[in-house]
Structure formats: C-alpha cells, structure tokens
mmCIF file of N, CA and C and ligand atoms in Angstrom:
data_model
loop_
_atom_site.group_PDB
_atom_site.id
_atom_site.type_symbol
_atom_site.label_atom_id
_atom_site.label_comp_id
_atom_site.label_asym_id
_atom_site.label_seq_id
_atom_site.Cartn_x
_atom_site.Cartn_y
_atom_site.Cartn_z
ATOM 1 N N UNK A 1 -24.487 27.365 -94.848
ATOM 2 C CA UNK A 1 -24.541 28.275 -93.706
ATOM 3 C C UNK A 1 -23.687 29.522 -94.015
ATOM 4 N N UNK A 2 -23.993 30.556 -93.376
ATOM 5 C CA UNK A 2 -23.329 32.153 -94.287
ATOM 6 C C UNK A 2 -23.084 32.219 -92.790
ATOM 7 N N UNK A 3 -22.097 33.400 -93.147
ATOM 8 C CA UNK A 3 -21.152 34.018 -92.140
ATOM 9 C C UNK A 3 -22.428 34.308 -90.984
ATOM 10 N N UNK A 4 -23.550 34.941 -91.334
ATOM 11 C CA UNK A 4 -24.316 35.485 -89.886
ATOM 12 C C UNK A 4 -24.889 34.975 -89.391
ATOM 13 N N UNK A 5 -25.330 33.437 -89.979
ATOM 14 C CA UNK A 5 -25.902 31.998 -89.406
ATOM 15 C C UNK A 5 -24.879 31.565 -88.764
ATOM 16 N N UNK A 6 -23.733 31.252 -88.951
ATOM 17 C CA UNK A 6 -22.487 30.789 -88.423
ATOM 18 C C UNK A 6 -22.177 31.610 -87.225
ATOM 19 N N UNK A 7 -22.265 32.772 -86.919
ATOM 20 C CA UNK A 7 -22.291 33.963 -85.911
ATOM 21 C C UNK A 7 -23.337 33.687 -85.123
ATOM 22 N N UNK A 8 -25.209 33.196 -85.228
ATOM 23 C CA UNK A 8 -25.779 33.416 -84.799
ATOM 24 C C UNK A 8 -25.409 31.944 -83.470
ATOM 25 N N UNK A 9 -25.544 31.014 -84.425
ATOM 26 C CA UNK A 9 -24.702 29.697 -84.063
ATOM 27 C C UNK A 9 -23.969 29.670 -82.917
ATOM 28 N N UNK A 10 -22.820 30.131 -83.208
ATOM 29 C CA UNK A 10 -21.527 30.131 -82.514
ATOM 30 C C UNK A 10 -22.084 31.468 -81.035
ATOM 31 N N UNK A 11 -22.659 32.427 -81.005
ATOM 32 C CA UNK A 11 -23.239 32.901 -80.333
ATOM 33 C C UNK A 11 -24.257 32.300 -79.202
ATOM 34 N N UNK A 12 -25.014 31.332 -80.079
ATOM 35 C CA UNK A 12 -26.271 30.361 -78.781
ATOM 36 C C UNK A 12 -25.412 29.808 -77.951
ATOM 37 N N UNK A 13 -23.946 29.002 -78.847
ATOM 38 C CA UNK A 13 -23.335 27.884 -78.522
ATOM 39 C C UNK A 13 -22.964 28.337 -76.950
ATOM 40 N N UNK A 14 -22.399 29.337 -77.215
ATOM 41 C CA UNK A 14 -21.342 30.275 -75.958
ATOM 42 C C UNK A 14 -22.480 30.938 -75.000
ATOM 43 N N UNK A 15 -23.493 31.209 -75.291
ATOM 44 C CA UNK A 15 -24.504 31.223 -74.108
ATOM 45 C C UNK A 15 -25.188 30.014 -73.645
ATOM 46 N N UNK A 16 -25.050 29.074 -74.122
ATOM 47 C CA UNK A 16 -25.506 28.065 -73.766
ATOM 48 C C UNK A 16 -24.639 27.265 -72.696
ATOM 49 N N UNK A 17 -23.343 27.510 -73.242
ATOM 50 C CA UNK A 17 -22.004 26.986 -72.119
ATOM 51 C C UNK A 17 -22.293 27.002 -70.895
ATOM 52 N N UNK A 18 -22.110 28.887 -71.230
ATOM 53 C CA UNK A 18 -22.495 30.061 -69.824
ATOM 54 C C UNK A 18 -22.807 29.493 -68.892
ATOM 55 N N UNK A 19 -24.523 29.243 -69.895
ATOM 56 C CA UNK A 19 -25.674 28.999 -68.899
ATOM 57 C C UNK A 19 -25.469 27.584 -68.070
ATOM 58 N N UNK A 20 -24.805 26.475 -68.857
ATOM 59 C CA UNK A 20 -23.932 25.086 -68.025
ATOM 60 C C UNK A 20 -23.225 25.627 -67.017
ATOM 61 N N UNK A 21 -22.173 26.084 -67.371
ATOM 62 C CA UNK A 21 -21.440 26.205 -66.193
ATOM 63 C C UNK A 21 -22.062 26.780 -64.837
ATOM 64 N N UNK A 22 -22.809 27.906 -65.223
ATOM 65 C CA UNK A 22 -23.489 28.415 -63.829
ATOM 66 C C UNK A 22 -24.215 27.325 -63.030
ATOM 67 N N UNK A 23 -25.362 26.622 -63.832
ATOM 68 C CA UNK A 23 -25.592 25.539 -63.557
ATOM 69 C C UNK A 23 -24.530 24.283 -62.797
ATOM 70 N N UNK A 24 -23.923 24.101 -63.021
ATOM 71 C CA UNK A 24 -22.650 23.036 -62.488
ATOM 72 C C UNK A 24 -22.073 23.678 -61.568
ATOM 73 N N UNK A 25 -22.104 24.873 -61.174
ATOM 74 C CA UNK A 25 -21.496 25.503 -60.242
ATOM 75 C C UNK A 25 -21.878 25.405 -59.259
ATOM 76 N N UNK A 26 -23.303 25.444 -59.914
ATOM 77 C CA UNK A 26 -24.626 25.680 -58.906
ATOM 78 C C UNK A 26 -24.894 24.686 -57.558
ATOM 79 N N UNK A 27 -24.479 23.577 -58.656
ATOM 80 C CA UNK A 27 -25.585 22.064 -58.470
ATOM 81 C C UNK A 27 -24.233 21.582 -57.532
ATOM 82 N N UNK A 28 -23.128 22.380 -57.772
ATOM 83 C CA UNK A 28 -21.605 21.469 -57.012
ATOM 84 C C UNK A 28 -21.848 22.181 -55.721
ATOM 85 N N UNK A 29 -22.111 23.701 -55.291
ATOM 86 C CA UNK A 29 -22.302 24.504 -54.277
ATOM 87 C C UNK A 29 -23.462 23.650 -53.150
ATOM 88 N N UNK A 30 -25.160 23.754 -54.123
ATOM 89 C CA UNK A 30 -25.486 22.830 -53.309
ATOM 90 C C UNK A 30 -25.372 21.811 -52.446
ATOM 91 N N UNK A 31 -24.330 20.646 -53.328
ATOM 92 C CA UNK A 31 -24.125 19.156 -53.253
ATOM 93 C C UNK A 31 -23.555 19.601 -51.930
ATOM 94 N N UNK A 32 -22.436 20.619 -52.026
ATOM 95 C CA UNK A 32 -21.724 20.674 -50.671
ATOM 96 C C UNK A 32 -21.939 21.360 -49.480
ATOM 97 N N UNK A 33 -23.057 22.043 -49.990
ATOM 98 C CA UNK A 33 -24.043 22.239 -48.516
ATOM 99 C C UNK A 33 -24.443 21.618 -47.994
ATOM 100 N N UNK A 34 -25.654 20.331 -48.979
ATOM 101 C CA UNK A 34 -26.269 19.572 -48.118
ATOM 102 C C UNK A 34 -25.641 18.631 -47.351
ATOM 103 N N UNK A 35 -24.358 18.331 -48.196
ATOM 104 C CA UNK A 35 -23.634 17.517 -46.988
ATOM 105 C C UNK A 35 -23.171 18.188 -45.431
ATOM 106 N N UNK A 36 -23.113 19.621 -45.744
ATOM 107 C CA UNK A 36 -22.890 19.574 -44.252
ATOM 108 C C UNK A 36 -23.899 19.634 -42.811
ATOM 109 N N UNK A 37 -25.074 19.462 -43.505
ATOM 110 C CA UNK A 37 -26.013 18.938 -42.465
ATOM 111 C C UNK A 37 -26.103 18.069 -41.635
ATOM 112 N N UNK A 38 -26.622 18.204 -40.789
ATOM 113 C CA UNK A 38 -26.450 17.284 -39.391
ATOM 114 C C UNK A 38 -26.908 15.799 -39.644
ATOM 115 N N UNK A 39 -26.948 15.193 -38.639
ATOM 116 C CA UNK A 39 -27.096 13.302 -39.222
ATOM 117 C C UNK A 39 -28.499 13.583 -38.539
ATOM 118 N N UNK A 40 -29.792 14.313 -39.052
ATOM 119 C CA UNK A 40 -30.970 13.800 -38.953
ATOM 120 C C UNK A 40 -31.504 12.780 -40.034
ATOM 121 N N UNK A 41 -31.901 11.594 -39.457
ATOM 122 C CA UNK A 41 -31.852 10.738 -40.409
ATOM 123 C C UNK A 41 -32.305 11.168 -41.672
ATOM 124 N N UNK A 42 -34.090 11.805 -41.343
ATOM 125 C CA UNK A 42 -34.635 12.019 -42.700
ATOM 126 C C UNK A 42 -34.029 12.822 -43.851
ATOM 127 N N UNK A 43 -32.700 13.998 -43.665
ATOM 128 C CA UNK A 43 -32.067 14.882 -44.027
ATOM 129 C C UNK A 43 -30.989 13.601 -44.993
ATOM 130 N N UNK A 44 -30.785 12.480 -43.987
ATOM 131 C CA UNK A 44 -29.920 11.733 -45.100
ATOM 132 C C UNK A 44 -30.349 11.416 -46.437
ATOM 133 N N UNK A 45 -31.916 11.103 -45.828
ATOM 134 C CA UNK A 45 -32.415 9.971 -46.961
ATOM 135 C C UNK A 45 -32.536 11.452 -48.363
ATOM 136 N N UNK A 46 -32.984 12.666 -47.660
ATOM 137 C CA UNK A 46 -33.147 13.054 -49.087
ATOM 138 C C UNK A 46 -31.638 13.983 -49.147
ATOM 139 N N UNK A 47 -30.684 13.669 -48.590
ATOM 140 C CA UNK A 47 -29.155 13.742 -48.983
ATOM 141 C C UNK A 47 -29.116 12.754 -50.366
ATOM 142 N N UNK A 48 -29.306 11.696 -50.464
ATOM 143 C CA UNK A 48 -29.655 10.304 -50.973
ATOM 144 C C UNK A 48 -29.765 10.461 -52.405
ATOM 145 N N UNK A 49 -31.199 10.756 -52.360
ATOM 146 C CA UNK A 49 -31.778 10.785 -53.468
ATOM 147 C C UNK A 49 -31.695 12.395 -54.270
ATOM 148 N N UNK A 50 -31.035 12.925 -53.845
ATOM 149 C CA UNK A 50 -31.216 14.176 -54.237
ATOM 150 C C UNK A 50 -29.762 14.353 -55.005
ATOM 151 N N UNK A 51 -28.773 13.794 -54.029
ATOM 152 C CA UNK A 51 -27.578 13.800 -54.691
ATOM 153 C C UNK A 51 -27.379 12.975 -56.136
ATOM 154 N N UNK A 52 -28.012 11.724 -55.817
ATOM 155 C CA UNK A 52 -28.021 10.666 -56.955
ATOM 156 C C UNK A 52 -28.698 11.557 -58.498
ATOM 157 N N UNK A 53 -29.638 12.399 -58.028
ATOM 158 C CA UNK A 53 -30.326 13.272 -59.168
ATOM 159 C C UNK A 53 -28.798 14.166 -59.459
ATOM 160 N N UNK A 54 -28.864 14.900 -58.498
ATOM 161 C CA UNK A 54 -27.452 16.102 -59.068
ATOM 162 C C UNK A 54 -26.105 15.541 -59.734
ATOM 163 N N UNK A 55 -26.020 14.214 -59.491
ATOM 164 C CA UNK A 55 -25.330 13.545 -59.759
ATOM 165 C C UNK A 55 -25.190 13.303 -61.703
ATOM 166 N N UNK A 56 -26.266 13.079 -61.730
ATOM 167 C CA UNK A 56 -26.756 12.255 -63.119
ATOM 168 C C UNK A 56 -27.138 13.931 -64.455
ATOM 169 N N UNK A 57 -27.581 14.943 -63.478
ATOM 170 C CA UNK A 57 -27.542 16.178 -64.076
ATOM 171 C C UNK A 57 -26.273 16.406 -64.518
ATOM 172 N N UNK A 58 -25.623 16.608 -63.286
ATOM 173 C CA UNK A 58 -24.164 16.955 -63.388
ATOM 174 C C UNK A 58 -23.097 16.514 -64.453
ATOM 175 N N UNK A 59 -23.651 15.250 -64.741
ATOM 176 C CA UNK A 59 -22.540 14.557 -65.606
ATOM 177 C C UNK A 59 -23.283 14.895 -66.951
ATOM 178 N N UNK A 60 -24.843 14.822 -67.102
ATOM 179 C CA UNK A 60 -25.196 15.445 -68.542
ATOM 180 C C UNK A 60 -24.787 16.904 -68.925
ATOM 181 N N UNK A 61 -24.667 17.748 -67.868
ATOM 182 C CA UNK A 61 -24.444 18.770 -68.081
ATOM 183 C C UNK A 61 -22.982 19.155 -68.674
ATOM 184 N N UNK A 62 -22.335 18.257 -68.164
ATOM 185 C CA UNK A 62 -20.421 18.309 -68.403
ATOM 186 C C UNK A 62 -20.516 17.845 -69.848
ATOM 187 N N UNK A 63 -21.227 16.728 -70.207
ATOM 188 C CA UNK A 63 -21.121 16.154 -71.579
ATOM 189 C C UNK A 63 -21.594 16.694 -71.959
ATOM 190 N N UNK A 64 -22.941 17.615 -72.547
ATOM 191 C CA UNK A 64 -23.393 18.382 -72.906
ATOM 192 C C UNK A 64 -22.573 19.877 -73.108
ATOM 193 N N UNK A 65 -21.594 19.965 -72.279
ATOM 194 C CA UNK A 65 -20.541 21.122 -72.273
ATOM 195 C C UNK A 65 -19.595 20.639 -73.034
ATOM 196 N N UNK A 66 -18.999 19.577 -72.933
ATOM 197 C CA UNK A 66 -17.858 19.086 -73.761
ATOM 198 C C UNK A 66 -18.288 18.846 -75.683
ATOM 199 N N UNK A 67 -19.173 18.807 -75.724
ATOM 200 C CA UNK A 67 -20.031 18.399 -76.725
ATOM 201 C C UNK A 67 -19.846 19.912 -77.725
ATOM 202 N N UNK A 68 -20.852 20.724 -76.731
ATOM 203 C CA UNK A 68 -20.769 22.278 -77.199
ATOM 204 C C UNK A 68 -19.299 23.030 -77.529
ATOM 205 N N UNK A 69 -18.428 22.685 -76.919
ATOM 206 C CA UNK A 69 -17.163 23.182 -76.890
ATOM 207 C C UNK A 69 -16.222 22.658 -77.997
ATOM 208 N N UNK A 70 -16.494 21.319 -78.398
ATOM 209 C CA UNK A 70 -16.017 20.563 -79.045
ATOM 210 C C UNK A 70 -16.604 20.642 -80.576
ATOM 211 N N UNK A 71 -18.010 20.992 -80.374
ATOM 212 C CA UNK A 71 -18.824 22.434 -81.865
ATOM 213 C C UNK A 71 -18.153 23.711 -82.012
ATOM 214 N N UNK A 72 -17.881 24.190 -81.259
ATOM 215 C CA UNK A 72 -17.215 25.857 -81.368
ATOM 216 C C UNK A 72 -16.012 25.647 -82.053
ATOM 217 N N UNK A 73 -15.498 24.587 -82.026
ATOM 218 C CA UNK A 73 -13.723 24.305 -82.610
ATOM 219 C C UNK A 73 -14.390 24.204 -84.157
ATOM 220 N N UNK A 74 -15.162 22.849 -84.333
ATOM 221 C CA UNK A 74 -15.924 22.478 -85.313
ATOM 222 C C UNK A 74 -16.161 23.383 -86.053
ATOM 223 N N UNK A 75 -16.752 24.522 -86.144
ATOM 224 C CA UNK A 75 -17.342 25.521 -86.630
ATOM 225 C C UNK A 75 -16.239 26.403 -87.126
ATOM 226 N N UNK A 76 -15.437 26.728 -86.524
ATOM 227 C CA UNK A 76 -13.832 27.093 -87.119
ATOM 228 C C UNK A 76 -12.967 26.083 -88.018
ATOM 229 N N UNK A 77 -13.733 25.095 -87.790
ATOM 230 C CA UNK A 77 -12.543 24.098 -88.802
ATOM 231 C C UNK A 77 -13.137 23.983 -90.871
ATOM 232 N N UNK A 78 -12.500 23.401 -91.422
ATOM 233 C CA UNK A 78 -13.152 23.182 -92.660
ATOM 234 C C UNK A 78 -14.271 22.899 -92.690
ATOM 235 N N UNK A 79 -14.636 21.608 -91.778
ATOM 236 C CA UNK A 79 -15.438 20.869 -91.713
ATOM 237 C C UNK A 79 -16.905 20.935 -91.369
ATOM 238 N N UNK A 80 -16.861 22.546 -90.964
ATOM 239 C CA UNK A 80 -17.745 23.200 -90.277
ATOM 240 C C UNK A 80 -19.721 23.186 -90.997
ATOM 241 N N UNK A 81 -20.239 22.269 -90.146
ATOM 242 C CA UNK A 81 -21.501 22.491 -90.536
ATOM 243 C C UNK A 81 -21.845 21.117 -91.694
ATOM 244 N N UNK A 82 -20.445 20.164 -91.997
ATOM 245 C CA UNK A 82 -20.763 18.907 -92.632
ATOM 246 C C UNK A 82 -20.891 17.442 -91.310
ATOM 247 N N UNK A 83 -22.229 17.202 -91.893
ATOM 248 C CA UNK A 83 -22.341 15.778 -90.930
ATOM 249 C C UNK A 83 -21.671 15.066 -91.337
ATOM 250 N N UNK A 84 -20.875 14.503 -89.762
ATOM 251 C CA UNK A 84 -19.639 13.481 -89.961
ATOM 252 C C UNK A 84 -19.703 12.121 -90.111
ATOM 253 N N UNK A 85 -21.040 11.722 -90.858
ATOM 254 C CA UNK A 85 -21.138 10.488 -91.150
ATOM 255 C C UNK A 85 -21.265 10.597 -92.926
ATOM 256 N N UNK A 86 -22.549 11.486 -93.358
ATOM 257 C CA UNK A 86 -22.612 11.237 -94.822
ATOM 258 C C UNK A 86 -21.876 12.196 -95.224
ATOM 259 N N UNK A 87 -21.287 13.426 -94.766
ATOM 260 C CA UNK A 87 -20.355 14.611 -95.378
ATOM 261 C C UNK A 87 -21.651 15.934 -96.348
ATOM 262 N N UNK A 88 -22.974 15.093 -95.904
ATOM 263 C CA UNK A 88 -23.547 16.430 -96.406
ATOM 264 C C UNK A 88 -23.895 17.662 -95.601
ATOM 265 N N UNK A 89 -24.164 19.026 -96.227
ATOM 266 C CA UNK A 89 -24.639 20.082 -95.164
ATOM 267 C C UNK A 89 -25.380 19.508 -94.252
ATOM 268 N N UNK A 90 -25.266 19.941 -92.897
ATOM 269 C CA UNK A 90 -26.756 19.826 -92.114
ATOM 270 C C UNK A 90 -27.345 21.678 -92.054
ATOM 271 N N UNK A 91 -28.769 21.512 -91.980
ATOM 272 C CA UNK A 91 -28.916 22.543 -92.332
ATOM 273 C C UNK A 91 -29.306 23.586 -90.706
ATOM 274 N N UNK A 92 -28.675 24.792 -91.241
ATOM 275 C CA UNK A 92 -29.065 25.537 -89.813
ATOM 276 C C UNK A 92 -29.593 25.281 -88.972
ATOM 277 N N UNK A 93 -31.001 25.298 -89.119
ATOM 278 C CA UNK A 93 -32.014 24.974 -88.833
ATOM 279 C C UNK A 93 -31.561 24.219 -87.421
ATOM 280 N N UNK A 94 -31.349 22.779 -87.805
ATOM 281 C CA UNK A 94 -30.925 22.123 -87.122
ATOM 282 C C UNK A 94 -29.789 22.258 -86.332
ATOM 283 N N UNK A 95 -28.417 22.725 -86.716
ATOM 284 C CA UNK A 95 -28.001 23.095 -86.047
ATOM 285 C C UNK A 95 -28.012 24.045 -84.358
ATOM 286 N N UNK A 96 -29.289 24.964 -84.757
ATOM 287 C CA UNK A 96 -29.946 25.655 -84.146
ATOM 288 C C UNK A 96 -30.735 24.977 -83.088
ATOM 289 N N UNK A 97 -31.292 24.110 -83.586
ATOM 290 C CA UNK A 97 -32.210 23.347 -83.040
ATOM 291 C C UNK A 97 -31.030 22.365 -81.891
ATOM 292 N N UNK A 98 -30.048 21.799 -82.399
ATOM 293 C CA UNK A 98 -29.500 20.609 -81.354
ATOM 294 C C UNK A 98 -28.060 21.160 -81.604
ATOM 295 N N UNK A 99 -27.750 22.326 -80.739
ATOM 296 C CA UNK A 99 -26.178 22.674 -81.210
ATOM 297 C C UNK A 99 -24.882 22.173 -80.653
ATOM 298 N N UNK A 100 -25.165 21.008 -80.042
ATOM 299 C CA UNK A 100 -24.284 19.890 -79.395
ATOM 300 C C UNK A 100 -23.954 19.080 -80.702
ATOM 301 N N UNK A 101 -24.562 18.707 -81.964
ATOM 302 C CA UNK A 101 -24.892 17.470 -82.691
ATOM 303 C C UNK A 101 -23.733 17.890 -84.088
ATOM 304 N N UNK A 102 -23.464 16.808 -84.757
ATOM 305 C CA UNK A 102 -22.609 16.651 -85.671
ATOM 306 C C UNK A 102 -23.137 15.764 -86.853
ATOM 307 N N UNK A 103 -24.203 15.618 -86.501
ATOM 308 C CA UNK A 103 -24.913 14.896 -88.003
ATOM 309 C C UNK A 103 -26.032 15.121 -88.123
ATOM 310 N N UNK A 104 -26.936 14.535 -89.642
ATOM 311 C CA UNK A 104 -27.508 15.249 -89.946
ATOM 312 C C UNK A 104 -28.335 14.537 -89.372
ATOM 313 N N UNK A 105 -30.210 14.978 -89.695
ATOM 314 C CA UNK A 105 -31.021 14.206 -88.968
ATOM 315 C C UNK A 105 -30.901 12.813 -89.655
ATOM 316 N N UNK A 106 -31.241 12.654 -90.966
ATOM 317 C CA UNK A 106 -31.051 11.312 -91.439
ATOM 318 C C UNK A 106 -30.218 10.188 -91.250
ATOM 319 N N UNK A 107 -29.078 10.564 -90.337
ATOM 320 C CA UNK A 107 -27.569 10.075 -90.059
ATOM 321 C C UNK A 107 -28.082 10.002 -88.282
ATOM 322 N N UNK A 108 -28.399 10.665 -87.794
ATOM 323 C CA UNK A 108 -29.072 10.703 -86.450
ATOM 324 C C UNK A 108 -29.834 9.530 -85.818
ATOM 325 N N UNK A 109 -30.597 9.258 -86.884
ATOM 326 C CA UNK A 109 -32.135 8.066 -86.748
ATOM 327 C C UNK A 109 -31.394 6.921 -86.511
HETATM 328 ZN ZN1 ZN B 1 -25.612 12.669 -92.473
#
C-alpha cells in the first residue's frame, strides 16, 4: 500500500465514522422521542418493536465505529495494512472494500 492508497483509506475510514455517528445520533434522538408519546396502546407496540430494531442497529453501529477507529490507529502503526493472523499484506483492494477488517480474506474464511 503507497502513501496515496493509505490516504485514500484513512480518508473513507473518517467519512465513514462521520457518517456513524450522525447516524447514532440520529437513531438516539428518535429513540427519545418516541418515548415521549402518549400510552396509546398501538404507539407502544410499535415503541416495541421499533426500539428493539434501533437497538440492535445501534450497537452494530458503535462496533462498527470502534472497529474503524481502532483501523485509523492501525494504519499509523508499523503494522499497518499486515493481516493479524498470517502477517501477510492484505491488499487495498480489500481494505477498501471492508475498512473495519484486519485480515486477509484467506484468514477471514
Ligand atoms: Zn491472513
């Protein structure tokens, strides 16, 4: 990986955050609207099920953030761009493709 792959990289990574956090912001703003709706029953039930969804987003989205954030260090370190199981390159490509991930596809499977 060369300095402007590594740039292009580290660039998705940090818009990709962004785009989490707004999201999580989002989905937390909602959550606490709908709770303040009145006790019509049917309003509970899809209080219910709606939360249980934002719920399960919410937490992929955080791990999915912690993940990304925890690449951006990665990418500054030595280690940057070797899968941490066999120690070979993974190649851009991929990186690009799943920029949460730390191994290669073969190490993946
Ligand atoms: Zn590997």
């Amino acid at each position: 990986m060369d300095a402007l792959e590594l740039r292009k990289l580290k660039s998705m990574i940090e818009h990709r955050m962004e785009q989490l956090q707004g999201e999580i912001a989002e989905a937390k703003s909602f959550t606490s609207k709908k709770l303040e709706q009145d006790d019509d029953p049917s309003a509970d039930l899809d209080l219910t099920i709606s939360s249980s969804v934002d719920e399960k987003v919410l937490a992929d989205h955080k791990s999915e953030l912690k993940r990304l954030s925890r690449n951006l260090l990665w990418l500054d370190s030595d280690d940057a761009g070797l899968c941490r199981v066999c120690d070979c390159e993974i190649p851009v490509n991929r990186l690009l493709a799943v920029p949460d991930t730390q191994v290669c596809i073969s190490c993946a499977d």
